[in-house]
Coordinates of N, CA and C in Angstrom, one line a residue:
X897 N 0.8 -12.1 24.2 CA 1.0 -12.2 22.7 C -0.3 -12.5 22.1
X898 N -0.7 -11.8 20.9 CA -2.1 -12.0 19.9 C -1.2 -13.0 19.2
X899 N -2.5 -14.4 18.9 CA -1.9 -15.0 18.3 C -3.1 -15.3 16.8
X900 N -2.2 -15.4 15.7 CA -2.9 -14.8 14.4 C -3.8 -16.6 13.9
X901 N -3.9 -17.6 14.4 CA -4.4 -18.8 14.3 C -6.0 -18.7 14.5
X902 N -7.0 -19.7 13.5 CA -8.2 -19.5 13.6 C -8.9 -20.0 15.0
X903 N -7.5 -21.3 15.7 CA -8.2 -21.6 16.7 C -8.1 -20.7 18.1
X904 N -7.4 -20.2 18.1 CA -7.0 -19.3 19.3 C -7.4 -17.7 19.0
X905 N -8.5 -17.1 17.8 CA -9.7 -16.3 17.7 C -10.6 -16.2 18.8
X906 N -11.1 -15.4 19.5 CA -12.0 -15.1 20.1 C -13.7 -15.4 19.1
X907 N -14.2 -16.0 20.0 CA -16.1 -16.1 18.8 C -16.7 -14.8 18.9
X908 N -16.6 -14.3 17.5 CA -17.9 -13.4 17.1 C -19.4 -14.2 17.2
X909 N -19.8 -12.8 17.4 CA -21.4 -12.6 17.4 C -21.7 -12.2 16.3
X910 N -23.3 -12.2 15.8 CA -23.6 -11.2 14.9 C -24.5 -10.0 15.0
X911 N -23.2 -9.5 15.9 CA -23.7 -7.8 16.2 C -22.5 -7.1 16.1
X912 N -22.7 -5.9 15.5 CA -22.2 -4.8 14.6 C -21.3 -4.3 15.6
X913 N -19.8 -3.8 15.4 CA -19.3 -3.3 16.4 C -20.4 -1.6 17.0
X914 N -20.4 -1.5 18.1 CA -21.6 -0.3 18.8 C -20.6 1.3 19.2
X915 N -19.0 0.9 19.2 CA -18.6 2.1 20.0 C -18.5 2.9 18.7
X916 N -18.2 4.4 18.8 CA -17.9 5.7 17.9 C -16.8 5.1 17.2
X917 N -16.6 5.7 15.7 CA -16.0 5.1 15.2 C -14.6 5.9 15.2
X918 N -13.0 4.8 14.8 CA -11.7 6.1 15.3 C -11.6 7.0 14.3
X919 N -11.1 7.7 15.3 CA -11.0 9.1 14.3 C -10.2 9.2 13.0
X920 N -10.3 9.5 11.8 CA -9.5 9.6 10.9 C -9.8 9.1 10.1
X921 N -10.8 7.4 10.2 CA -10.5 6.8 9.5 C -11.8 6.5 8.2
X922 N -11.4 6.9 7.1 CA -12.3 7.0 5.9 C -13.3 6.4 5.9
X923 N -14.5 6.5 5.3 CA -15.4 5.3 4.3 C -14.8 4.7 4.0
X924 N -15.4 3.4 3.8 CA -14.7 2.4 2.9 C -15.8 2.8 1.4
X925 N -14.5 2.7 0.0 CA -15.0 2.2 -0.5 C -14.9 1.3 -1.5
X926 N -16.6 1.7 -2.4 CA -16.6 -0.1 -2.9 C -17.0 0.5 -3.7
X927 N -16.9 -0.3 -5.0 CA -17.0 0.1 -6.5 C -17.8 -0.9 -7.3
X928 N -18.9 -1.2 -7.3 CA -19.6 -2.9 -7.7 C -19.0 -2.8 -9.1
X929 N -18.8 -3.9 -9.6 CA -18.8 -4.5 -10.8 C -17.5 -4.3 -11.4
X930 N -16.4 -3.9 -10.7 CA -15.2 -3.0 -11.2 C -14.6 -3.9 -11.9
X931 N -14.7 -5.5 -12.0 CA -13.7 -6.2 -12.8 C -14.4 -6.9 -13.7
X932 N -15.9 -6.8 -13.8 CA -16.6 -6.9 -14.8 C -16.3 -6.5 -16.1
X933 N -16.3 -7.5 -17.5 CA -16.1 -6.6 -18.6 C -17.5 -6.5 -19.3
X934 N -18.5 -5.9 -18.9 CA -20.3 -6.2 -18.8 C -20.8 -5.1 -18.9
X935 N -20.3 -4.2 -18.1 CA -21.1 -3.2 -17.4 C -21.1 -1.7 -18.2
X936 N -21.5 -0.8 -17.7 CA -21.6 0.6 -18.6 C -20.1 1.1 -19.1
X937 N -19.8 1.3 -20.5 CA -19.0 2.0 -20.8 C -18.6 3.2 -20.6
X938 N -19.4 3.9 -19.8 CA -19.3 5.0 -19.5 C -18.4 4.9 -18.3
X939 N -18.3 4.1 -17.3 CA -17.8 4.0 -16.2 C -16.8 3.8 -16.0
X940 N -15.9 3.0 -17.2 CA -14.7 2.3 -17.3 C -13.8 2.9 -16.8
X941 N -12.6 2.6 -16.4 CA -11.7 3.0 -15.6 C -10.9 4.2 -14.3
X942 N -10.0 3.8 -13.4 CA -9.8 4.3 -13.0 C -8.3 4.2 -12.3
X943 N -7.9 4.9 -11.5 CA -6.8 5.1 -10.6 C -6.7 4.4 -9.7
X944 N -6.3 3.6 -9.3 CA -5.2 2.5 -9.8 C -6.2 2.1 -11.2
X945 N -4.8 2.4 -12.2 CA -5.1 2.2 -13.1 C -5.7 0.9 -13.7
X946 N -6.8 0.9 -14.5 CA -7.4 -0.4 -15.3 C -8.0 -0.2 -16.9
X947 N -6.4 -0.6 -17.4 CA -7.0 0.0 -18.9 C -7.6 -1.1 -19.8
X948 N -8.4 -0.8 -20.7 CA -9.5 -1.7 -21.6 C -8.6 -1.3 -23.1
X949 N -8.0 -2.4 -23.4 CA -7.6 -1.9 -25.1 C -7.6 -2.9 -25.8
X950 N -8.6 -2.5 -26.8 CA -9.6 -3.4 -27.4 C -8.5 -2.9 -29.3
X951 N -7.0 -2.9 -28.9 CA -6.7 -3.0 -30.5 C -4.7 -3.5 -30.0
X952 N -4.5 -4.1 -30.9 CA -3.1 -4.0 -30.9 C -2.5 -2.5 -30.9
X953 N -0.7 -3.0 -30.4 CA 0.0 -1.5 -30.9 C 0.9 -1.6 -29.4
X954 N 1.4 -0.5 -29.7 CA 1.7 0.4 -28.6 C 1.3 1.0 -27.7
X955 N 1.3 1.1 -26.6 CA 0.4 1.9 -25.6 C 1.3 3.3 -25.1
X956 N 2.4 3.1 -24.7 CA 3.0 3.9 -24.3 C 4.5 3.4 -23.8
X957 N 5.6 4.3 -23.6 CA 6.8 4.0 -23.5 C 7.2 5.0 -21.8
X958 N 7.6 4.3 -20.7 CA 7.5 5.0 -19.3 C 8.6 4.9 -18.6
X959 N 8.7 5.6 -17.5 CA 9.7 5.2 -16.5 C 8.7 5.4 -15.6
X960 N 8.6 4.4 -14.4 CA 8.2 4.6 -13.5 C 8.8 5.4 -12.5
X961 N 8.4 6.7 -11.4 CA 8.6 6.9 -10.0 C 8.6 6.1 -8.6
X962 N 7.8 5.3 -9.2 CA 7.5 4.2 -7.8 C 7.1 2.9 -8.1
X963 N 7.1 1.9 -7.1 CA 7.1 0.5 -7.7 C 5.4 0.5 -8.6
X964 N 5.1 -0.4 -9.4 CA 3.5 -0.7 -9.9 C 3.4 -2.5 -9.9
X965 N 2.2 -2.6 -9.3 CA 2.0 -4.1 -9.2 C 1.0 -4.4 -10.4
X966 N 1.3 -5.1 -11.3 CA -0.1 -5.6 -12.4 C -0.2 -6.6 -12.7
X967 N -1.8 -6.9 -12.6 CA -2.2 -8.0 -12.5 C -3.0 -8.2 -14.2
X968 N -2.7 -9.5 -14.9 CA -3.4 -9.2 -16.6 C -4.5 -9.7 -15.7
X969 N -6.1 -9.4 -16.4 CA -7.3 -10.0 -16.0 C -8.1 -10.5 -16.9
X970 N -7.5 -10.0 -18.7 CA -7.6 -10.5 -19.8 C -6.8 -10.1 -20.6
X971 N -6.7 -11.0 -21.7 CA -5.6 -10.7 -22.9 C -4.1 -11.2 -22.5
X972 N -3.0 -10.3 -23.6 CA -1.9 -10.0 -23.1 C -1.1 -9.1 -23.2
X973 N -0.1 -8.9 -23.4 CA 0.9 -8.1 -23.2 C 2.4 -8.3 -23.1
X974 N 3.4 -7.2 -23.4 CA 4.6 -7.4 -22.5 C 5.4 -6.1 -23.2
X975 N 6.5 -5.9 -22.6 CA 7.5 -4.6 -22.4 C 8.5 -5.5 -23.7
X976 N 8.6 -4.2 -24.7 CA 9.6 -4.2 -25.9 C 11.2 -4.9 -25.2
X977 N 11.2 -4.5 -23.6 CA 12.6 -4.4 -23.6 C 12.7 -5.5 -22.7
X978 N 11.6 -6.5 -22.3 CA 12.0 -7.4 -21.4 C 11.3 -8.9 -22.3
X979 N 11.9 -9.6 -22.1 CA 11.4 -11.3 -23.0 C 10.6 -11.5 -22.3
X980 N 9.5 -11.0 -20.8 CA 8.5 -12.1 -20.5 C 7.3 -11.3 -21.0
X981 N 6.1 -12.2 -20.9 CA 5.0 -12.0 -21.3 C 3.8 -11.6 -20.3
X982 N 2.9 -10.8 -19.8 CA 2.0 -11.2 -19.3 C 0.4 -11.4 -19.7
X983 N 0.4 -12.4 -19.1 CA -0.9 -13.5 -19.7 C -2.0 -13.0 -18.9
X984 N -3.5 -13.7 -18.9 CA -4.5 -13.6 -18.5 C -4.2 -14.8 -17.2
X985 N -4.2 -13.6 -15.8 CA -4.1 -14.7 -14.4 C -2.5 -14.5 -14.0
X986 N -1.8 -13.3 -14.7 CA -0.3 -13.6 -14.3 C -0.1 -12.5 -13.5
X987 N 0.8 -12.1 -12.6 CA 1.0 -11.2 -11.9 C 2.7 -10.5 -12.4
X988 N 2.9 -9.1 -12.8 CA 4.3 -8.4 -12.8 C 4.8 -7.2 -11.5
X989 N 5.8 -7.0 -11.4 CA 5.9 -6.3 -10.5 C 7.0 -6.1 -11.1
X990 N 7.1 -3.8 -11.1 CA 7.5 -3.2 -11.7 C 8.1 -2.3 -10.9
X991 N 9.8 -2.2 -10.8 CA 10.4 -1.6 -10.0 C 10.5 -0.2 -10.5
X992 N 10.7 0.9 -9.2 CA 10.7 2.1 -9.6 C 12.2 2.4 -10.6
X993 N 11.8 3.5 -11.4 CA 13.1 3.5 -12.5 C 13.0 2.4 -13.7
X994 N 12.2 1.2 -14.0 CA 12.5 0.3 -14.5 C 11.7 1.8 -16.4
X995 N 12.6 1.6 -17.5 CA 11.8 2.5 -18.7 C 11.4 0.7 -19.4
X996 N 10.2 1.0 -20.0 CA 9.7 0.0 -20.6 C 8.7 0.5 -21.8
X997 N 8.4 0.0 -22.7 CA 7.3 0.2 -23.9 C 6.4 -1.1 -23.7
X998 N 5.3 -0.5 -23.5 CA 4.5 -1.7 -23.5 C 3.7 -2.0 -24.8
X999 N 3.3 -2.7 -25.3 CA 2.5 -3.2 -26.0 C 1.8 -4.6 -26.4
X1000 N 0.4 -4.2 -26.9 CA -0.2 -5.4 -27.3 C -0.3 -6.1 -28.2
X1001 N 0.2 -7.4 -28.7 CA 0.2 -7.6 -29.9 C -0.5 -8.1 -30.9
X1002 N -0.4 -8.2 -31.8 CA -1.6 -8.4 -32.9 C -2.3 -9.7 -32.7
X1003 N -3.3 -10.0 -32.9 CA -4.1 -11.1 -32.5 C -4.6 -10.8 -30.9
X1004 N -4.5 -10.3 -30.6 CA -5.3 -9.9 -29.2 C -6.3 -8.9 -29.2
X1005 N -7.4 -9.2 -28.7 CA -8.9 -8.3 -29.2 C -9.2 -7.7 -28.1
X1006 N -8.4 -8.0 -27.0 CA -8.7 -6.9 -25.8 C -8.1 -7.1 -24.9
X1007 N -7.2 -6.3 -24.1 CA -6.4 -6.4 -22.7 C -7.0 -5.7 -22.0
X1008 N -6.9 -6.5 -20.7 CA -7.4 -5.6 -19.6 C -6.6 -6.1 -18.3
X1009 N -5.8 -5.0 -17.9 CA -5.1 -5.6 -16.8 C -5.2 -4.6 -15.4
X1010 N -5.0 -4.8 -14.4 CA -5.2 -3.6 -13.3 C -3.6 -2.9 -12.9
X1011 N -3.4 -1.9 -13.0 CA -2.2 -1.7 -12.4 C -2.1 -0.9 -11.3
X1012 N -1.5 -1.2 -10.4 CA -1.3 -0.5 -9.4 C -0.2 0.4 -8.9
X1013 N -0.4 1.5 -9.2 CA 0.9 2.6 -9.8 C 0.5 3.1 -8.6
X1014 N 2.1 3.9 -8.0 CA 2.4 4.5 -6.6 C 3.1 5.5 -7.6
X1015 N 3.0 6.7 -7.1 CA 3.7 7.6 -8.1 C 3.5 8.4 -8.9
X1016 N 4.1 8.7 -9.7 CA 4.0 8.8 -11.6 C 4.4 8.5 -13.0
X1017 N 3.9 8.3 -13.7 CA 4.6 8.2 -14.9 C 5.7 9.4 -15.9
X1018 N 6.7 8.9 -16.0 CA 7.4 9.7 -17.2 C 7.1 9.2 -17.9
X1019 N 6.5 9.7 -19.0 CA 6.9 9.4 -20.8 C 8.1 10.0 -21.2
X1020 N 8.5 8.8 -22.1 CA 9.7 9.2 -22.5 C 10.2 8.6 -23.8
X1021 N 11.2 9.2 -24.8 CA 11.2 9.1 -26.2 C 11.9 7.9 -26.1
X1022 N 12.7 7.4 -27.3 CA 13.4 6.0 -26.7 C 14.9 6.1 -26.6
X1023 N 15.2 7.4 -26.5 CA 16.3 7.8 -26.0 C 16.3 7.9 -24.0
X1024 N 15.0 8.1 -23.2 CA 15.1 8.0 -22.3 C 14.9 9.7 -22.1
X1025 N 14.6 10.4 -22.3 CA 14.6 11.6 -22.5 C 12.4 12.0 -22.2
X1026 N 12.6 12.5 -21.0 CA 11.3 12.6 -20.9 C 10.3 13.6 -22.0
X1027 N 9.1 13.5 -22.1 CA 8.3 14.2 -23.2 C 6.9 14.1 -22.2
X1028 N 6.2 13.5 -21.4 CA 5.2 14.2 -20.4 C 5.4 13.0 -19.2
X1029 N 4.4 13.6 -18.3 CA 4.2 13.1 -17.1 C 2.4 12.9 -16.9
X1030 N 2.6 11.5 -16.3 CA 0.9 11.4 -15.5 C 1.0 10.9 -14.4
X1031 N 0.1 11.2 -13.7 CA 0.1 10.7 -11.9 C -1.6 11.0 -11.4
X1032 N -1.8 11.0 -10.5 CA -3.3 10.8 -10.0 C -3.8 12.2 -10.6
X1033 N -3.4 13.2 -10.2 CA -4.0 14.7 -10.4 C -4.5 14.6 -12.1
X1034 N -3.4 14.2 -12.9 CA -3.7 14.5 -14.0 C -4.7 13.3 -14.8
X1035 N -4.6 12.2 -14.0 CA -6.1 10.8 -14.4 C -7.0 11.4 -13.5
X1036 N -7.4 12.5 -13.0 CA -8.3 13.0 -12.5 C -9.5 13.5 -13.6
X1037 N -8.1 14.1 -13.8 CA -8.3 15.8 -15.1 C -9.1 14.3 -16.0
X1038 N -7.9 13.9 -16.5 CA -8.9 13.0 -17.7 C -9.8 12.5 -17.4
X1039 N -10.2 11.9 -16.5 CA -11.4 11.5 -15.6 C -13.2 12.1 -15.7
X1040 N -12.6 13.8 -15.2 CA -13.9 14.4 -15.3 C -14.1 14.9 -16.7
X1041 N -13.0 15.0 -17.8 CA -13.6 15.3 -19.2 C -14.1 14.2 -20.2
X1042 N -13.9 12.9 -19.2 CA -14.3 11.7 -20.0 C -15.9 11.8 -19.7
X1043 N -15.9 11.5 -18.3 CA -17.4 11.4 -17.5 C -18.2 12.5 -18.2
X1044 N -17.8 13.5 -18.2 CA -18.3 14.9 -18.8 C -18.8 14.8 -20.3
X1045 N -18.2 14.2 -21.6 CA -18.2 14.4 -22.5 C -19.2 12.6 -22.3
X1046 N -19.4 11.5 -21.7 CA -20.4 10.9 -22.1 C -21.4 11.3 -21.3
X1047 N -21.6 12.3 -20.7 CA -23.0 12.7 -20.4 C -23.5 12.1 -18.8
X1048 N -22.7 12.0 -18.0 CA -22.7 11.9 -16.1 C -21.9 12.9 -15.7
X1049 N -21.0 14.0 -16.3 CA -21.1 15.0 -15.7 C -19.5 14.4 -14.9
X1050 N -18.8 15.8 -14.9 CA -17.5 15.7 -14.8 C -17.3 15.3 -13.0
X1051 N -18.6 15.7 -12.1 CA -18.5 15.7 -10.4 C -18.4 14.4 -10.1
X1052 N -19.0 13.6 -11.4 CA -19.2 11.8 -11.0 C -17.7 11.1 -10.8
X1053 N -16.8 11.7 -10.6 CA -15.5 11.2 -10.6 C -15.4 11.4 -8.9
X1054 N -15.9 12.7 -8.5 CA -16.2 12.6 -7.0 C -16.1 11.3 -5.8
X1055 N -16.8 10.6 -6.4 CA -17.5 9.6 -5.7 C -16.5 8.6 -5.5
X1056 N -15.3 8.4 -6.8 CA -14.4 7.6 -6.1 C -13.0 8.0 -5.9
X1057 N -13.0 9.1 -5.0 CA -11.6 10.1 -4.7 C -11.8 9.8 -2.8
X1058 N -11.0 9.6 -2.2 CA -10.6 9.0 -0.9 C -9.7 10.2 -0.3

């Protein structure tokens, strides 16, 4: 039996594992600065979603396909149709099927939360009645005509597709 305790760990060295590496298995990647609110505007967001919304309002009204984990990182928020709030430091966890309207409310100069969407989005009216869909393919699309139209060029989305 492996046992998962620090004391009963085997000691590392500091030498690199040396065999071929297993098959299948990706680059890792890394993204510097990604939870920075500092850095080039050009670069801002991505899939798993991390939106910057620097006004009150509405964002959108959804049904999820699959569960989403989000974490606020600043500001706040919360869904028209549930009493909690999420704060800066709070974690929600969003069951698939759950329809909600999210919005920011006045007095808040900027939300930034990470979400971690499995899935797709329905949009839908507030009858429940869908009116579009987004999921990876189509935060792609938006992706390279954002990159594109500030001037890095729509292939710079490339770089963080797995």
């Amino acid at each position: 039996m492996i046992s998962s305790t620090q004391d009963d760990r085997p000691k590392a060295t500091a030498i690199p594992y040396r065999d071929e590496p297993l098959p299948n298995v990706p680059n890792d990647l890394v993204i510097p600065n990604v939870l920075s609110l500092d850095f080039d505007e050009r670069l801002w967001g991505y899939f798993v979603n991390l939106p910057r919304v620097r006004k009150s309002g509405i964002l959108s009204r959804h049904r999820h396909t699959g569960p989403v984990h989000a974490t606020t990182l600043h500001g706040k928020w919360h869904y028209l149709e549930h009493d909690w709030w999420a704060t800066e430091g709070s974690h929600a966890f969003e069951p698939p099927g759950d329809i909600h309207t999210l919005e920011v409310p006045d007095g808040v100069e900027e939300m930034v939360t990470l979400f971690h969407v499995t899935r797709a989005y329905i949009y839908v009216d507030p009858d429940g009645k869908p009116v579009g869909v987004e999921d990876v393919f189509s935060k792609l699309a938006s992706a390279k005509m954002h990159y594109e139209r500030v001037g890095l060029g729509a292939n710079y989305v490339d770089q963080f597709i797995r």
